[in-house]
PDB file of C-alpha atoms in Angstrom:
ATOM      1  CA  UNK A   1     -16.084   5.152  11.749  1.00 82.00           C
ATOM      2  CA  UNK A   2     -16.316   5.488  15.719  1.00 85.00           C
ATOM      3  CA  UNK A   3     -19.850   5.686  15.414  1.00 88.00           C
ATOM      4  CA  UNK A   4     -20.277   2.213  14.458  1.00 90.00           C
ATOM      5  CA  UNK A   5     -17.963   0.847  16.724  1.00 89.00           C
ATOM      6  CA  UNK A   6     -20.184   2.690  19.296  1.00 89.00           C
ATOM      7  CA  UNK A   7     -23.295   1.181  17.883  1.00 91.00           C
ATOM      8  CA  UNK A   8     -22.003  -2.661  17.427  1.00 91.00           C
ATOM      9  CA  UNK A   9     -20.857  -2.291  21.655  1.00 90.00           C
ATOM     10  CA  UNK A  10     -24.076  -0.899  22.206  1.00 90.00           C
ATOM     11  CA  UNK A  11     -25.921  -3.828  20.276  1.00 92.00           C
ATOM     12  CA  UNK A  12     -23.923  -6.211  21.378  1.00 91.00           C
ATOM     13  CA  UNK A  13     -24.303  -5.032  25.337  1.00 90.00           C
ATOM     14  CA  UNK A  14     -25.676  -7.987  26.746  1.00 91.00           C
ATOM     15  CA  UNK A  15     -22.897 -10.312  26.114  1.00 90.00           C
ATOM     16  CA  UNK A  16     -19.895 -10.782  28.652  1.00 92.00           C
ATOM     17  CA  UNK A  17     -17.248  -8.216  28.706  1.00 90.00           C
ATOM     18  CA  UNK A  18     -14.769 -10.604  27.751  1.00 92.00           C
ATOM     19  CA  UNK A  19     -16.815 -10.885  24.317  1.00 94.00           C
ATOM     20  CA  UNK A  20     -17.457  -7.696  24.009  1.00 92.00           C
ATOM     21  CA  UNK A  21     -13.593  -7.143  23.387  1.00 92.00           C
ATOM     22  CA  UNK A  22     -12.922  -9.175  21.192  1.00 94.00           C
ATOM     23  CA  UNK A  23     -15.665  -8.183  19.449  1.00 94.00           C
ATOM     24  CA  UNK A  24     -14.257  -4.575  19.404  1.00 93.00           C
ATOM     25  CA  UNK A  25     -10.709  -6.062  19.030  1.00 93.00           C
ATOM     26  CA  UNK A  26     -11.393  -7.504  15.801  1.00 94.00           C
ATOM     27  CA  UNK A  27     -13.378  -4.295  14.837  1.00 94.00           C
ATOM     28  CA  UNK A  28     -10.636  -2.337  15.308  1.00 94.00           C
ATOM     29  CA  UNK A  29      -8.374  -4.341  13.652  1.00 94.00           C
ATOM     30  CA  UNK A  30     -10.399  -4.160   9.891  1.00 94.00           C
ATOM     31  CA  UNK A  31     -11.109  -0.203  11.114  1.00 93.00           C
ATOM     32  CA  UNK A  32      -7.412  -0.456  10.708  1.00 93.00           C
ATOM     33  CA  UNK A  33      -6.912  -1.958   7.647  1.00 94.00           C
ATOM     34  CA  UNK A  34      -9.229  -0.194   6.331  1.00 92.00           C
ATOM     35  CA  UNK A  35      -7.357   3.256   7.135  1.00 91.00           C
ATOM     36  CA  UNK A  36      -3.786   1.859   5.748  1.00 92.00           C
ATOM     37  CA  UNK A  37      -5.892   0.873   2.599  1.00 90.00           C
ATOM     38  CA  UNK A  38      -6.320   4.478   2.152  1.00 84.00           C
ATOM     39  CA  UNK A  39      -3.065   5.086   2.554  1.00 91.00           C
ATOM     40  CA  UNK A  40      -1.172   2.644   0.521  1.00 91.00           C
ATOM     41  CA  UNK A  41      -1.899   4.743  -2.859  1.00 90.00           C
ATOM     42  CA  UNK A  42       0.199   7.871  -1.331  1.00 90.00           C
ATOM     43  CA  UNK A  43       2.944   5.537  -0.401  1.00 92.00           C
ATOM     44  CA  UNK A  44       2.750   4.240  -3.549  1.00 93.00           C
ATOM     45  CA  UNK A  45       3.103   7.821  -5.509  1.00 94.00           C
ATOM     46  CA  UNK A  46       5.635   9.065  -3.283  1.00 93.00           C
ATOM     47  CA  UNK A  47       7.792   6.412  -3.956  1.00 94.00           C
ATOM     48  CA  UNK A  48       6.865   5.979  -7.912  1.00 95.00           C
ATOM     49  CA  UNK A  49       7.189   9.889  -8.517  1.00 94.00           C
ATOM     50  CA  UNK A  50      11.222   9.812  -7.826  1.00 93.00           C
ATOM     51  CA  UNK A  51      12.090   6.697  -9.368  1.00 94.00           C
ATOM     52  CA  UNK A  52      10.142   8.211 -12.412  1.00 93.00           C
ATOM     53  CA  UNK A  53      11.574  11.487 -12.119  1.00 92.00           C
ATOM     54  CA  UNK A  54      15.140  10.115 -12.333  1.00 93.00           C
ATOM     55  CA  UNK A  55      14.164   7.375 -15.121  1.00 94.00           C
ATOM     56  CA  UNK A  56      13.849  11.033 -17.178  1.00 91.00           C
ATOM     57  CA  UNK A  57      16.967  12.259 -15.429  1.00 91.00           C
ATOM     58  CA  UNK A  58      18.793   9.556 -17.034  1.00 93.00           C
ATOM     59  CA  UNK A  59      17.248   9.752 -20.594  1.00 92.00           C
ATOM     60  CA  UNK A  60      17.268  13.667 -20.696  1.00 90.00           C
ATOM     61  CA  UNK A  61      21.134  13.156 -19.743  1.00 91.00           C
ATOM     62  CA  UNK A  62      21.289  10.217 -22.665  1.00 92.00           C
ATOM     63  CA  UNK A  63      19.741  12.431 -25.359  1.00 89.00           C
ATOM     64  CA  UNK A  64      22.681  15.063 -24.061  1.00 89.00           C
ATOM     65  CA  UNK A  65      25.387  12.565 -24.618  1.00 90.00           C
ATOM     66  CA  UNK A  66      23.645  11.126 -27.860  1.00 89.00           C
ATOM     67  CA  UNK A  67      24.052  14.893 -29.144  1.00 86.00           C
ATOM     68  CA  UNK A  68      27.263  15.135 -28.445  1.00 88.00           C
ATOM     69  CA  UNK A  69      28.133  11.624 -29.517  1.00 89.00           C
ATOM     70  CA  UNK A  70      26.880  13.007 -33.300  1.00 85.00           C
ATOM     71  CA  UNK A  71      28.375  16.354 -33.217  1.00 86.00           C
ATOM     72  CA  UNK A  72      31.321  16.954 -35.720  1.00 86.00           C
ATOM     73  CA  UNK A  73      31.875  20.130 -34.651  1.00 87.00           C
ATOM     74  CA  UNK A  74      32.812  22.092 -31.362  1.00 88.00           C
ATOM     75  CA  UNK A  75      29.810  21.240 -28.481  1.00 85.00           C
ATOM     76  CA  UNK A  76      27.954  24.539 -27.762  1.00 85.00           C
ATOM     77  CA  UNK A  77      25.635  25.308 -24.494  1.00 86.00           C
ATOM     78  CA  UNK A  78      22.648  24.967 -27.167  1.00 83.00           C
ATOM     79  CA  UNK A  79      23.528  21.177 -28.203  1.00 81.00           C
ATOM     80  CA  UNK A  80      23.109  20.451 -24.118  1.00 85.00           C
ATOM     81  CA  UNK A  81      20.139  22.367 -23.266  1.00 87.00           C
ATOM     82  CA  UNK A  82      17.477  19.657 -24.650  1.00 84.00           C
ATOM     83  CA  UNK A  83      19.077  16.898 -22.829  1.00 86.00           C
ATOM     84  CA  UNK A  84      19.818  19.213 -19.196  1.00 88.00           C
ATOM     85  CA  UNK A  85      16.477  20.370 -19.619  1.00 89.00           C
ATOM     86  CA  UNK A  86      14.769  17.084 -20.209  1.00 88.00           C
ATOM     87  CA  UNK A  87      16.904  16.134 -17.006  1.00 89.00           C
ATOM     88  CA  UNK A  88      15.770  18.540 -14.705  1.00 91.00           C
ATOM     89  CA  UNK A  89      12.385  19.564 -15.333  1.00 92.00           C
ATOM     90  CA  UNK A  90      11.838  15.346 -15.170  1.00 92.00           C
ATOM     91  CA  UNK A  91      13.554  15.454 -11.533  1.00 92.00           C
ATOM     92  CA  UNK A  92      10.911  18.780 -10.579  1.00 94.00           C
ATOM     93  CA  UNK A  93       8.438  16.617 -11.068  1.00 94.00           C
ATOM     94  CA  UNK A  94       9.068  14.038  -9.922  1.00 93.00           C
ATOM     95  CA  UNK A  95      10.466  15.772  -6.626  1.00 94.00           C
ATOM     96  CA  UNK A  96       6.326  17.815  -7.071  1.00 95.00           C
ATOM     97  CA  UNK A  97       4.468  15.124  -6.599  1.00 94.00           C
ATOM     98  CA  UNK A  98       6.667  12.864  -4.357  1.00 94.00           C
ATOM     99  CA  UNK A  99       7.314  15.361  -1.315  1.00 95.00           C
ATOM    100  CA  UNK A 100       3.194  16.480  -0.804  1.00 95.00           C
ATOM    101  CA  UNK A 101       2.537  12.743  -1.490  1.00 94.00           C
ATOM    102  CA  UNK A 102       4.958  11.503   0.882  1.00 94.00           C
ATOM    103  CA  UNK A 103       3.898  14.159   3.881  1.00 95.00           C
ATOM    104  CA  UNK A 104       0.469  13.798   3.225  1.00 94.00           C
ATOM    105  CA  UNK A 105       0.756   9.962   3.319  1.00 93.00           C
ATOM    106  CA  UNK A 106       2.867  10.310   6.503  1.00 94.00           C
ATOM    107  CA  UNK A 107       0.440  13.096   8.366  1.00 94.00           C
ATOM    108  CA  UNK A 108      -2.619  11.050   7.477  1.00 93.00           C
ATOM    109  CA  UNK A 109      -0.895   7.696   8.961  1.00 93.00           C
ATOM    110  CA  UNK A 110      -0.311   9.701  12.087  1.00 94.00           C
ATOM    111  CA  UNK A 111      -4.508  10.796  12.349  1.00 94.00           C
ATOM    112  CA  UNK A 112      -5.209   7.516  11.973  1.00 93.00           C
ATOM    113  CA  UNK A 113      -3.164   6.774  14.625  1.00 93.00           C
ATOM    114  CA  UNK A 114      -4.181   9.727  16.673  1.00 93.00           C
ATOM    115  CA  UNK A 115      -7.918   8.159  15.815  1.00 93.00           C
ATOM    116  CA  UNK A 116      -8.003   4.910  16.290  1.00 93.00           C
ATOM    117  CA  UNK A 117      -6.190   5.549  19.567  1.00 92.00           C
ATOM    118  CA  UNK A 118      -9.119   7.952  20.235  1.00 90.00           C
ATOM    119  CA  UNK A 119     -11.974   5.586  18.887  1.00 91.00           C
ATOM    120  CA  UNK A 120     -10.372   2.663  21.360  1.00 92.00           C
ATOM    121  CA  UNK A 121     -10.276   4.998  24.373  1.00 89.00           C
ATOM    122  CA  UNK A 122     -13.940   6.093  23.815  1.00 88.00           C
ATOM    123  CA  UNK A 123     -14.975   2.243  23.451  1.00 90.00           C
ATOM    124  CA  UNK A 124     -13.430   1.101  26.262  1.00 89.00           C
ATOM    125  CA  UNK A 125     -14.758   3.951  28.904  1.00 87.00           C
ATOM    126  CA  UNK A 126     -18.395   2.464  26.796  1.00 88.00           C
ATOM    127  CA  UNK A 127     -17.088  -0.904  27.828  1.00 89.00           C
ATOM    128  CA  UNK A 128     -16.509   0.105  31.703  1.00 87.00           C
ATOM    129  CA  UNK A 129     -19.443   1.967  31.723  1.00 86.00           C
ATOM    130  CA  UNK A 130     -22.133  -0.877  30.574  1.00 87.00           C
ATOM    131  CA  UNK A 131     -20.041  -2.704  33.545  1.00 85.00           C
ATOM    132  CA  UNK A 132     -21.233  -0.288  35.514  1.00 83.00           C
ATOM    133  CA  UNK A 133     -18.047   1.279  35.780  1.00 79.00           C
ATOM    134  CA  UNK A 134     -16.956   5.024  35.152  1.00 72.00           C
ATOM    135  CA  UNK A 135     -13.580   6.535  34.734  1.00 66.00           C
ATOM    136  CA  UNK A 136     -13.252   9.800  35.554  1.00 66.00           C
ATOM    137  CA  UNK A 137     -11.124  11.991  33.875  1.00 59.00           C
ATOM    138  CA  UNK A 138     -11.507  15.315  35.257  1.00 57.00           C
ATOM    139  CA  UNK A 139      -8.305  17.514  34.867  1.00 53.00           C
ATOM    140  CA  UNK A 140      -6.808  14.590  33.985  1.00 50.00           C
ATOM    141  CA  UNK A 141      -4.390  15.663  30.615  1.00 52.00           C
ATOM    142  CA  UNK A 142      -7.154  12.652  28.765  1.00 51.00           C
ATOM    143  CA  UNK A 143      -9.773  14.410  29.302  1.00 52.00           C
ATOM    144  CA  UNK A 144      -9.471  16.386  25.776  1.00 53.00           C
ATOM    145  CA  UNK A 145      -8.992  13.040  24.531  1.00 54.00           C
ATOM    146  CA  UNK A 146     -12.570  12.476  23.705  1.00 49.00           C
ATOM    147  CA  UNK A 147     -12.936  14.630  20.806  1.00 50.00           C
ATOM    148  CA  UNK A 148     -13.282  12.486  17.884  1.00 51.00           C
ATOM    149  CA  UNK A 149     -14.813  13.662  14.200  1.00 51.00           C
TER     150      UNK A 149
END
């Protein structure tokens, strides 16, 4: 996390600043991958769980027809009901798991955004700072930025 970003600036303080950034520049950049690594398997379950879902639509809906297909006599509400409910209670689930899989996936993306933005911030006031630099940020609306976990 941040706190080894902090602690590879910090060991790496001697060199020029221009180093130093790229350093951190290519530290952020795996900090990033390794956050969308994270959150490729929700992406991946909120799109599987719908395309699953309907997959049982379609057979609950084929077993209806097949029914029907083999009926000789008059079709009832209780020939249907396998197939409909095959149908729908595939499409629940699959509907279940997608939505809290795709919002999680999508407010997680958005923290890592929110962080990294954070965690880039903090480094670079480090940066100024072992320049002998100092931003000051008092009142400013980024002074709350600073908070990070």
């Amino acid at each position: 996390g941040w706190r080894y970003g902090l602690a590879l600036l910090l060991k790496h303080s001697a060199l020029p600043a221009v180093q130093r950034e790229e350093l951190l520049g290519c530290w952020l950049l795996e900090e990033r991958q390794r956050l969308n690594r994270q959150l490729r398997l929700l992406q991946l379950i909120g799109m599987l769980a719908p395309m699953l879902g309907l997959l049982g639509t379609v057979l609950g809906m084929l077993e209806m027809f097949a029914n029907i297909a083999g009926q000789n006599s008059p079709v009832t509400p209780a020939l249907l009901a396998d197939g409909l409910w095959q149908a729908l209670y595939t499409t629940v689930w699959g509907l279940l798991i997608a939505i809290p899989a795709l919002a999680a996936g999508q407010g997680f993306a958005l923290w890592a955004e929110r962080y990294l933005e954070g965690v880039q911030a903090l480094l670079n006031r480090c940066q100024l700072a072992l320049d002998g630099l100092e931003l000051e940020l008092t009142g400013s609306p980024l002074a709350n930025q600073w908070v990070l976990p």
